[in-house]
């Protein structure tokens, strides 16, 4: 019983959580979101380029994309972050001074790009070849067919996988503390860790974990709802074309659709 009380006091001390809450809200949460969103945008753009290059018929495009993807997916995220943050530190000193934050975003973006590229590639390749043929038949060029017809369908099919990768990116942002961030740049995990080290109580880390859950769980359910809506489409009542009031029925269906 004493052991359970000790565990509860060490990890679920509400007074310690209340004391850590302002710093987690004011410093940790904004920095975590900045890291995740910035690296997510970078990773999405890079991933699309890697996906297109990886499907290219030109070897000088296809092989570098495949090699990059294999290496960045095979290395632990912490190793990649340290290689970029420490290896390019002299360059960072010349450009923006002793600030590791940009290298953290770059490292996370490069890691995410490797995974997102494979997600995009699988989605694009899942689109039926007839879609390309139909687009070319109505006058689209190969590039326009890919950009306007194939890629939008492929992205929609892999939307849940993309969000899962974003969730992983939010959690991986906690690894940036390896680079020695400034006090004002600490993300959720680092703030919780510092408070826990100063107080000897782990409740701040538990609260930081709850913040991660508060971000990722609603995001997961939201994208599942969107994906379900996209897959089901909009329900339209059947209209009998032989009915005397066919035009009136069509107008009614159109009004229902506009209301929905």
JSON list of C-alpha atoms in Angstrom, two decimals, residues 41-238:
[
{"chain": "A", "resi": 41, "resn": "UNK", "atom": "CA", "xyz": [5.15, 21.46, -43.98]},
{"chain": "A", "resi": 42, "resn": "UNK", "atom": "CA", "xyz": [8.79, 20.88, -44.93]},
{"chain": "A", "resi": 43, "resn": "UNK", "atom": "CA", "xyz": [8.32, 17.12, -44.82]},
{"chain": "A", "resi": 44, "resn": "UNK", "atom": "CA", "xyz": [5.15, 17.23, -46.93]},
{"chain": "A", "resi": 45, "resn": "UNK", "atom": "CA", "xyz": [6.78, 19.27, -49.69]},
{"chain": "A", "resi": 46, "resn": "UNK", "atom": "CA", "xyz": [9.90, 17.12, -49.63]},
{"chain": "A", "resi": 47, "resn": "UNK", "atom": "CA", "xyz": [7.82, 13.95, -49.48]},
{"chain": "A", "resi": 48, "resn": "UNK", "atom": "CA", "xyz": [5.86, 14.87, -52.59]},
{"chain": "A", "resi": 49, "resn": "UNK", "atom": "CA", "xyz": [9.08, 15.58, -54.48]},
{"chain": "A", "resi": 50, "resn": "UNK", "atom": "CA", "xyz": [10.54, 12.26, -53.32]},
{"chain": "A", "resi": 51, "resn": "UNK", "atom": "CA", "xyz": [7.38, 10.39, -54.32]},
{"chain": "A", "resi": 52, "resn": "UNK", "atom": "CA", "xyz": [7.38, 11.84, -57.84]},
{"chain": "A", "resi": 53, "resn": "UNK", "atom": "CA", "xyz": [11.13, 11.31, -58.20]},
{"chain": "A", "resi": 54, "resn": "UNK", "atom": "CA", "xyz": [10.85, 7.77, -56.87]},
{"chain": "A", "resi": 55, "resn": "UNK", "atom": "CA", "xyz": [8.33, 6.88, -59.59]},
{"chain": "A", "resi": 56, "resn": "UNK", "atom": "CA", "xyz": [10.28, 8.55, -62.36]},
{"chain": "A", "resi": 57, "resn": "UNK", "atom": "CA", "xyz": [11.51, 6.52, -65.32]},
{"chain": "A", "resi": 58, "resn": "UNK", "atom": "CA", "xyz": [14.81, 8.40, -65.13]},
{"chain": "A", "resi": 59, "resn": "UNK", "atom": "CA", "xyz": [17.36, 6.58, -62.99]},
{"chain": "A", "resi": 60, "resn": "UNK", "atom": "CA", "xyz": [19.16, 9.78, -61.99]},
{"chain": "A", "resi": 61, "resn": "UNK", "atom": "CA", "xyz": [15.94, 10.87, -60.28]},
{"chain": "A", "resi": 62, "resn": "UNK", "atom": "CA", "xyz": [14.65, 7.53, -59.05]},
{"chain": "A", "resi": 63, "resn": "UNK", "atom": "CA", "xyz": [17.76, 6.11, -57.40]},
{"chain": "A", "resi": 64, "resn": "UNK", "atom": "CA", "xyz": [18.75, 9.16, -55.29]},
{"chain": "A", "resi": 65, "resn": "UNK", "atom": "CA", "xyz": [15.16, 9.36, -54.01]},
{"chain": "A", "resi": 66, "resn": "UNK", "atom": "CA", "xyz": [15.13, 5.68, -53.09]},
{"chain": "A", "resi": 67, "resn": "UNK", "atom": "CA", "xyz": [18.54, 5.85, -51.40]},
{"chain": "A", "resi": 68, "resn": "UNK", "atom": "CA", "xyz": [17.55, 8.95, -49.43]},
{"chain": "A", "resi": 69, "resn": "UNK", "atom": "CA", "xyz": [14.31, 7.30, -48.30]},
{"chain": "A", "resi": 70, "resn": "UNK", "atom": "CA", "xyz": [16.03, 4.07, -47.24]},
{"chain": "A", "resi": 71, "resn": "UNK", "atom": "CA", "xyz": [18.71, 5.87, -45.23]},
{"chain": "A", "resi": 72, "resn": "UNK", "atom": "CA", "xyz": [16.44, 8.37, -43.44]},
{"chain": "A", "resi": 73, "resn": "UNK", "atom": "CA", "xyz": [13.87, 5.71, -42.60]},
{"chain": "A", "resi": 74, "resn": "UNK", "atom": "CA", "xyz": [16.56, 3.31, -41.39]},
{"chain": "A", "resi": 75, "resn": "UNK", "atom": "CA", "xyz": [18.40, 5.70, -39.07]},
{"chain": "A", "resi": 76, "resn": "UNK", "atom": "CA", "xyz": [17.01, 6.37, -35.58]},
{"chain": "A", "resi": 77, "resn": "UNK", "atom": "CA", "xyz": [15.49, 9.83, -35.39]},
{"chain": "A", "resi": 78, "resn": "UNK", "atom": "CA", "xyz": [17.82, 10.82, -32.54]},
{"chain": "A", "resi": 79, "resn": "UNK", "atom": "CA", "xyz": [20.89, 9.97, -34.66]},
{"chain": "A", "resi": 80, "resn": "UNK", "atom": "CA", "xyz": [19.64, 12.06, -37.57]},
{"chain": "A", "resi": 81, "resn": "UNK", "atom": "CA", "xyz": [18.87, 15.00, -35.30]},
{"chain": "A", "resi": 82, "resn": "UNK", "atom": "CA", "xyz": [22.34, 14.86, -33.74]},
{"chain": "A", "resi": 83, "resn": "UNK", "atom": "CA", "xyz": [24.09, 14.46, -37.10]},
{"chain": "A", "resi": 84, "resn": "UNK", "atom": "CA", "xyz": [22.38, 17.54, -38.50]},
{"chain": "A", "resi": 85, "resn": "UNK", "atom": "CA", "xyz": [22.35, 19.63, -35.34]},
{"chain": "A", "resi": 86, "resn": "UNK", "atom": "CA", "xyz": [25.96, 18.95, -34.40]},
{"chain": "A", "resi": 87, "resn": "UNK", "atom": "CA", "xyz": [27.46, 18.37, -37.84]},
{"chain": "A", "resi": 88, "resn": "UNK", "atom": "CA", "xyz": [26.14, 21.62, -39.31]},
{"chain": "A", "resi": 89, "resn": "UNK", "atom": "CA", "xyz": [26.56, 23.66, -36.13]},
{"chain": "A", "resi": 90, "resn": "UNK", "atom": "CA", "xyz": [29.48, 25.72, -37.56]},
{"chain": "A", "resi": 91, "resn": "UNK", "atom": "CA", "xyz": [27.31, 26.72, -40.51]},
{"chain": "A", "resi": 92, "resn": "UNK", "atom": "CA", "xyz": [24.50, 27.66, -38.15]},
{"chain": "A", "resi": 93, "resn": "UNK", "atom": "CA", "xyz": [26.85, 29.86, -36.13]},
{"chain": "A", "resi": 94, "resn": "UNK", "atom": "CA", "xyz": [27.70, 31.83, -39.26]},
{"chain": "A", "resi": 95, "resn": "UNK", "atom": "CA", "xyz": [24.08, 32.22, -40.38]},
{"chain": "A", "resi": 96, "resn": "UNK", "atom": "CA", "xyz": [21.93, 32.70, -37.25]},
{"chain": "A", "resi": 97, "resn": "UNK", "atom": "CA", "xyz": [24.24, 32.29, -34.28]},
{"chain": "A", "resi": 98, "resn": "UNK", "atom": "CA", "xyz": [24.13, 29.67, -31.48]},
{"chain": "A", "resi": 99, "resn": "UNK", "atom": "CA", "xyz": [20.52, 28.75, -32.05]},
{"chain": "A", "resi": 100, "resn": "UNK", "atom": "CA", "xyz": [19.83, 25.03, -32.70]},
{"chain": "A", "resi": 101, "resn": "UNK", "atom": "CA", "xyz": [16.09, 25.56, -33.31]},
{"chain": "A", "resi": 102, "resn": "UNK", "atom": "CA", "xyz": [16.28, 25.79, -37.15]},
{"chain": "A", "resi": 103, "resn": "UNK", "atom": "CA", "xyz": [18.36, 22.63, -37.31]},
{"chain": "A", "resi": 104, "resn": "UNK", "atom": "CA", "xyz": [15.75, 20.86, -35.18]},
{"chain": "A", "resi": 105, "resn": "UNK", "atom": "CA", "xyz": [13.04, 21.81, -37.66]},
{"chain": "A", "resi": 106, "resn": "UNK", "atom": "CA", "xyz": [15.28, 20.81, -40.59]},
{"chain": "A", "resi": 107, "resn": "UNK", "atom": "CA", "xyz": [16.09, 17.41, -39.07]},
{"chain": "A", "resi": 108, "resn": "UNK", "atom": "CA", "xyz": [12.46, 16.61, -38.28]},
{"chain": "A", "resi": 109, "resn": "UNK", "atom": "CA", "xyz": [11.41, 17.76, -41.75]},
{"chain": "A", "resi": 110, "resn": "UNK", "atom": "CA", "xyz": [14.01, 15.57, -43.47]},
{"chain": "A", "resi": 111, "resn": "UNK", "atom": "CA", "xyz": [12.94, 12.56, -41.41]},
{"chain": "A", "resi": 112, "resn": "UNK", "atom": "CA", "xyz": [9.26, 13.18, -42.07]},
{"chain": "A", "resi": 113, "resn": "UNK", "atom": "CA", "xyz": [9.92, 13.68, -45.80]},
{"chain": "A", "resi": 114, "resn": "UNK", "atom": "CA", "xyz": [11.30, 10.15, -46.12]},
{"chain": "A", "resi": 115, "resn": "UNK", "atom": "CA", "xyz": [8.18, 8.60, -44.56]},
{"chain": "A", "resi": 116, "resn": "UNK", "atom": "CA", "xyz": [5.69, 10.94, -46.24]},
{"chain": "A", "resi": 117, "resn": "UNK", "atom": "CA", "xyz": [7.33, 10.29, -49.61]},
{"chain": "A", "resi": 118, "resn": "UNK", "atom": "CA", "xyz": [6.58, 6.59, -49.29]},
{"chain": "A", "resi": 119, "resn": "UNK", "atom": "CA", "xyz": [3.04, 7.35, -48.17]},
{"chain": "A", "resi": 120, "resn": "UNK", "atom": "CA", "xyz": [2.45, 9.58, -51.19]},
{"chain": "A", "resi": 121, "resn": "UNK", "atom": "CA", "xyz": [4.05, 7.06, -53.53]},
{"chain": "A", "resi": 122, "resn": "UNK", "atom": "CA", "xyz": [1.81, 4.25, -52.34]},
{"chain": "A", "resi": 123, "resn": "UNK", "atom": "CA", "xyz": [-1.25, 6.47, -52.66]},
{"chain": "A", "resi": 124, "resn": "UNK", "atom": "CA", "xyz": [-0.40, 7.65, -56.16]},
{"chain": "A", "resi": 125, "resn": "UNK", "atom": "CA", "xyz": [0.39, 4.14, -57.35]},
{"chain": "A", "resi": 126, "resn": "UNK", "atom": "CA", "xyz": [-2.94, 2.88, -55.99]},
{"chain": "A", "resi": 127, "resn": "UNK", "atom": "CA", "xyz": [-4.87, 5.09, -58.43]},
{"chain": "A", "resi": 128, "resn": "UNK", "atom": "CA", "xyz": [-6.10, 3.09, -61.39]},
{"chain": "A", "resi": 129, "resn": "UNK", "atom": "CA", "xyz": [-4.11, 3.57, -64.60]},
{"chain": "A", "resi": 130, "resn": "UNK", "atom": "CA", "xyz": [-7.37, 4.24, -66.42]},
{"chain": "A", "resi": 131, "resn": "UNK", "atom": "CA", "xyz": [-7.54, 7.61, -64.65]},
{"chain": "A", "resi": 132, "resn": "UNK", "atom": "CA", "xyz": [-4.39, 8.72, -66.43]},
{"chain": "A", "resi": 133, "resn": "UNK", "atom": "CA", "xyz": [-5.65, 7.41, -69.76]},
{"chain": "A", "resi": 134, "resn": "UNK", "atom": "CA", "xyz": [-8.96, 9.22, -69.31]},
{"chain": "A", "resi": 135, "resn": "UNK", "atom": "CA", "xyz": [-7.20, 12.47, -68.46]},
{"chain": "A", "resi": 136, "resn": "UNK", "atom": "CA", "xyz": [-4.95, 12.18, -71.50]},
{"chain": "A", "resi": 137, "resn": "UNK", "atom": "CA", "xyz": [-7.97, 11.40, -73.67]},
{"chain": "A", "resi": 138, "resn": "UNK", "atom": "CA", "xyz": [-9.60, 14.74, -72.83]},
{"chain": "A", "resi": 139, "resn": "UNK", "atom": "CA", "xyz": [-6.44, 16.67, -73.64]},
{"chain": "A", "resi": 140, "resn": "UNK", "atom": "CA", "xyz": [-4.40, 16.78, -70.41]},
{"chain": "A", "resi": 141, "resn": "UNK", "atom": "CA", "xyz": [-0.64, 16.52, -70.71]},
{"chain": "A", "resi": 142, "resn": "UNK", "atom": "CA", "xyz": [1.16, 13.88, -68.64]},
{"chain": "A", "resi": 143, "resn": "UNK", "atom": "CA", "xyz": [2.23, 16.44, -66.04]},
{"chain": "A", "resi": 144, "resn": "UNK", "atom": "CA", "xyz": [-1.21, 18.03, -65.83]},
{"chain": "A", "resi": 145, "resn": "UNK", "atom": "CA", "xyz": [-2.88, 14.63, -65.47]},
{"chain": "A", "resi": 146, "resn": "UNK", "atom": "CA", "xyz": [-0.55, 13.75, -62.62]},
{"chain": "A", "resi": 147, "resn": "UNK", "atom": "CA", "xyz": [-0.96, 17.13, -60.92]},
{"chain": "A", "resi": 148, "resn": "UNK", "atom": "CA", "xyz": [-4.71, 17.61, -61.32]},
{"chain": "A", "resi": 149, "resn": "UNK", "atom": "CA", "xyz": [-6.12, 14.07, -61.44]},
{"chain": "A", "resi": 150, "resn": "UNK", "atom": "CA", "xyz": [-3.81, 11.41, -60.02]},
{"chain": "A", "resi": 151, "resn": "UNK", "atom": "CA", "xyz": [-2.12, 13.17, -57.09]},
{"chain": "A", "resi": 152, "resn": "UNK", "atom": "CA", "xyz": [-5.36, 14.56, -55.55]},
{"chain": "A", "resi": 153, "resn": "UNK", "atom": "CA", "xyz": [-6.92, 11.09, -55.60]},
{"chain": "A", "resi": 154, "resn": "UNK", "atom": "CA", "xyz": [-3.78, 9.47, -54.20]},
{"chain": "A", "resi": 155, "resn": "UNK", "atom": "CA", "xyz": [-3.48, 12.00, -51.37]},
{"chain": "A", "resi": 156, "resn": "UNK", "atom": "CA", "xyz": [-7.11, 11.49, -50.38]},
{"chain": "A", "resi": 157, "resn": "UNK", "atom": "CA", "xyz": [-6.58, 7.75, -50.15]},
{"chain": "A", "resi": 158, "resn": "UNK", "atom": "CA", "xyz": [-3.62, 8.06, -47.78]},
{"chain": "A", "resi": 159, "resn": "UNK", "atom": "CA", "xyz": [-4.99, 10.85, -45.60]},
{"chain": "A", "resi": 160, "resn": "UNK", "atom": "CA", "xyz": [-5.13, 8.70, -42.42]},
{"chain": "A", "resi": 161, "resn": "UNK", "atom": "CA", "xyz": [-1.53, 7.57, -42.95]},
{"chain": "A", "resi": 162, "resn": "UNK", "atom": "CA", "xyz": [-0.44, 11.19, -43.40]},
{"chain": "A", "resi": 163, "resn": "UNK", "atom": "CA", "xyz": [-2.08, 12.19, -40.13]},
{"chain": "A", "resi": 164, "resn": "UNK", "atom": "CA", "xyz": [-0.46, 9.23, -38.38]},
{"chain": "A", "resi": 165, "resn": "UNK", "atom": "CA", "xyz": [2.89, 10.52, -39.59]},
{"chain": "A", "resi": 166, "resn": "UNK", "atom": "CA", "xyz": [2.05, 14.00, -38.30]},
{"chain": "A", "resi": 167, "resn": "UNK", "atom": "CA", "xyz": [1.22, 12.48, -34.92]},
{"chain": "A", "resi": 168, "resn": "UNK", "atom": "CA", "xyz": [4.59, 10.69, -34.93]},
{"chain": "A", "resi": 169, "resn": "UNK", "atom": "CA", "xyz": [6.20, 14.02, -35.79]},
{"chain": "A", "resi": 170, "resn": "UNK", "atom": "CA", "xyz": [4.55, 15.71, -32.82]},
{"chain": "A", "resi": 171, "resn": "UNK", "atom": "CA", "xyz": [5.98, 13.04, -30.54]},
{"chain": "A", "resi": 172, "resn": "UNK", "atom": "CA", "xyz": [9.40, 13.08, -32.21]},
{"chain": "A", "resi": 173, "resn": "UNK", "atom": "CA", "xyz": [9.65, 16.81, -31.51]},
{"chain": "A", "resi": 174, "resn": "UNK", "atom": "CA", "xyz": [10.57, 15.81, -27.95]},
{"chain": "A", "resi": 175, "resn": "UNK", "atom": "CA", "xyz": [13.94, 14.57, -29.27]},
{"chain": "A", "resi": 176, "resn": "UNK", "atom": "CA", "xyz": [15.04, 18.10, -30.16]},
{"chain": "A", "resi": 177, "resn": "UNK", "atom": "CA", "xyz": [16.18, 18.60, -26.57]},
{"chain": "A", "resi": 178, "resn": "UNK", "atom": "CA", "xyz": [19.37, 16.71, -27.57]},
{"chain": "A", "resi": 179, "resn": "UNK", "atom": "CA", "xyz": [20.51, 19.91, -29.31]},
{"chain": "A", "resi": 180, "resn": "UNK", "atom": "CA", "xyz": [20.43, 21.97, -26.12]},
{"chain": "A", "resi": 181, "resn": "UNK", "atom": "CA", "xyz": [17.58, 24.40, -26.74]},
{"chain": "A", "resi": 182, "resn": "UNK", "atom": "CA", "xyz": [17.37, 27.80, -25.11]},
{"chain": "A", "resi": 183, "resn": "UNK", "atom": "CA", "xyz": [15.02, 28.18, -22.15]},
{"chain": "A", "resi": 184, "resn": "UNK", "atom": "CA", "xyz": [12.45, 29.96, -24.32]},
{"chain": "A", "resi": 185, "resn": "UNK", "atom": "CA", "xyz": [12.62, 27.20, -26.99]},
{"chain": "A", "resi": 186, "resn": "UNK", "atom": "CA", "xyz": [11.87, 24.17, -24.83]},
{"chain": "A", "resi": 187, "resn": "UNK", "atom": "CA", "xyz": [9.03, 21.95, -25.99]},
{"chain": "A", "resi": 188, "resn": "UNK", "atom": "CA", "xyz": [6.58, 20.05, -23.80]},
{"chain": "A", "resi": 189, "resn": "UNK", "atom": "CA", "xyz": [8.85, 17.15, -22.92]},
{"chain": "A", "resi": 190, "resn": "UNK", "atom": "CA", "xyz": [11.82, 19.35, -22.05]},
{"chain": "A", "resi": 191, "resn": "UNK", "atom": "CA", "xyz": [9.74, 21.66, -19.86]},
{"chain": "A", "resi": 192, "resn": "UNK", "atom": "CA", "xyz": [8.27, 18.67, -18.01]},
{"chain": "A", "resi": 193, "resn": "UNK", "atom": "CA", "xyz": [11.70, 17.10, -17.64]},
{"chain": "A", "resi": 194, "resn": "UNK", "atom": "CA", "xyz": [13.23, 20.30, -16.23]},
{"chain": "A", "resi": 195, "resn": "UNK", "atom": "CA", "xyz": [10.43, 20.74, -13.72]},
{"chain": "A", "resi": 196, "resn": "UNK", "atom": "CA", "xyz": [10.71, 17.10, -12.69]},
{"chain": "A", "resi": 197, "resn": "UNK", "atom": "CA", "xyz": [14.49, 17.45, -12.22]},
{"chain": "A", "resi": 198, "resn": "UNK", "atom": "CA", "xyz": [14.09, 20.59, -10.12]},
{"chain": "A", "resi": 199, "resn": "UNK", "atom": "CA", "xyz": [11.32, 19.27, -7.90]},
{"chain": "A", "resi": 200, "resn": "UNK", "atom": "CA", "xyz": [12.18, 15.57, -7.75]},
{"chain": "A", "resi": 201, "resn": "UNK", "atom": "CA", "xyz": [8.57, 14.81, -8.73]},
{"chain": "A", "resi": 202, "resn": "UNK", "atom": "CA", "xyz": [7.58, 13.27, -12.08]},
{"chain": "A", "resi": 203, "resn": "UNK", "atom": "CA", "xyz": [4.06, 14.69, -12.18]},
{"chain": "A", "resi": 204, "resn": "UNK", "atom": "CA", "xyz": [5.09, 17.47, -14.61]},
{"chain": "A", "resi": 205, "resn": "UNK", "atom": "CA", "xyz": [6.21, 14.83, -17.12]},
{"chain": "A", "resi": 206, "resn": "UNK", "atom": "CA", "xyz": [2.87, 13.06, -16.78]},
{"chain": "A", "resi": 207, "resn": "UNK", "atom": "CA", "xyz": [1.11, 16.36, -17.43]},
{"chain": "A", "resi": 208, "resn": "UNK", "atom": "CA", "xyz": [3.31, 16.91, -20.51]},
{"chain": "A", "resi": 209, "resn": "UNK", "atom": "CA", "xyz": [2.21, 13.47, -21.72]},
{"chain": "A", "resi": 210, "resn": "UNK", "atom": "CA", "xyz": [-1.42, 14.49, -21.24]},
{"chain": "A", "resi": 211, "resn": "UNK", "atom": "CA", "xyz": [-0.77, 17.50, -23.45]},
{"chain": "A", "resi": 212, "resn": "UNK", "atom": "CA", "xyz": [0.50, 15.20, -26.19]},
{"chain": "A", "resi": 213, "resn": "UNK", "atom": "CA", "xyz": [-2.64, 13.09, -25.85]},
{"chain": "A", "resi": 214, "resn": "UNK", "atom": "CA", "xyz": [-4.83, 16.20, -25.98]},
{"chain": "A", "resi": 215, "resn": "UNK", "atom": "CA", "xyz": [-3.26, 17.05, -29.36]},
{"chain": "A", "resi": 216, "resn": "UNK", "atom": "CA", "xyz": [-3.04, 13.64, -30.98]},
{"chain": "A", "resi": 217, "resn": "UNK", "atom": "CA", "xyz": [-6.31, 11.94, -29.98]},
{"chain": "A", "resi": 218, "resn": "UNK", "atom": "CA", "xyz": [-8.68, 14.64, -31.35]},
{"chain": "A", "resi": 219, "resn": "UNK", "atom": "CA", "xyz": [-6.52, 14.86, -34.48]},
{"chain": "A", "resi": 220, "resn": "UNK", "atom": "CA", "xyz": [-6.88, 11.13, -35.04]},
{"chain": "A", "resi": 221, "resn": "UNK", "atom": "CA", "xyz": [-10.65, 11.15, -34.63]},
{"chain": "A", "resi": 222, "resn": "UNK", "atom": "CA", "xyz": [-11.04, 14.24, -36.81]},
{"chain": "A", "resi": 223, "resn": "UNK", "atom": "CA", "xyz": [-9.15, 12.73, -39.73]},
{"chain": "A", "resi": 224, "resn": "UNK", "atom": "CA", "xyz": [-11.03, 9.44, -39.36]},
{"chain": "A", "resi": 225, "resn": "UNK", "atom": "CA", "xyz": [-14.30, 11.36, -39.63]},
{"chain": "A", "resi": 226, "resn": "UNK", "atom": "CA", "xyz": [-13.06, 13.27, -42.68]},
{"chain": "A", "resi": 227, "resn": "UNK", "atom": "CA", "xyz": [-11.83, 10.07, -44.31]},
{"chain": "A", "resi": 228, "resn": "UNK", "atom": "CA", "xyz": [-15.16, 8.36, -43.67]},
{"chain": "A", "resi": 229, "resn": "UNK", "atom": "CA", "xyz": [-17.02, 11.30, -45.19]},
{"chain": "A", "resi": 230, "resn": "UNK", "atom": "CA", "xyz": [-14.78, 11.28, -48.27]},
{"chain": "A", "resi": 231, "resn": "UNK", "atom": "CA", "xyz": [-15.20, 7.55, -48.76]},
{"chain": "A", "resi": 232, "resn": "UNK", "atom": "CA", "xyz": [-18.96, 7.53, -48.35]},
{"chain": "A", "resi": 233, "resn": "UNK", "atom": "CA", "xyz": [-19.60, 10.66, -50.38]},
{"chain": "A", "resi": 234, "resn": "UNK", "atom": "CA", "xyz": [-22.80, 12.61, -50.23]},
{"chain": "A", "resi": 235, "resn": "UNK", "atom": "CA", "xyz": [-26.09, 10.71, -50.17]},
{"chain": "A", "resi": 236, "resn": "UNK", "atom": "CA", "xyz": [-28.49, 11.73, -52.96]},
{"chain": "A", "resi": 237, "resn": "UNK", "atom": "CA", "xyz": [-32.05, 10.45, -53.15]},
{"chain": "A", "resi": 238, "resn": "UNK", "atom": "CA", "xyz": [-32.96, 8.43, -56.24]}
]
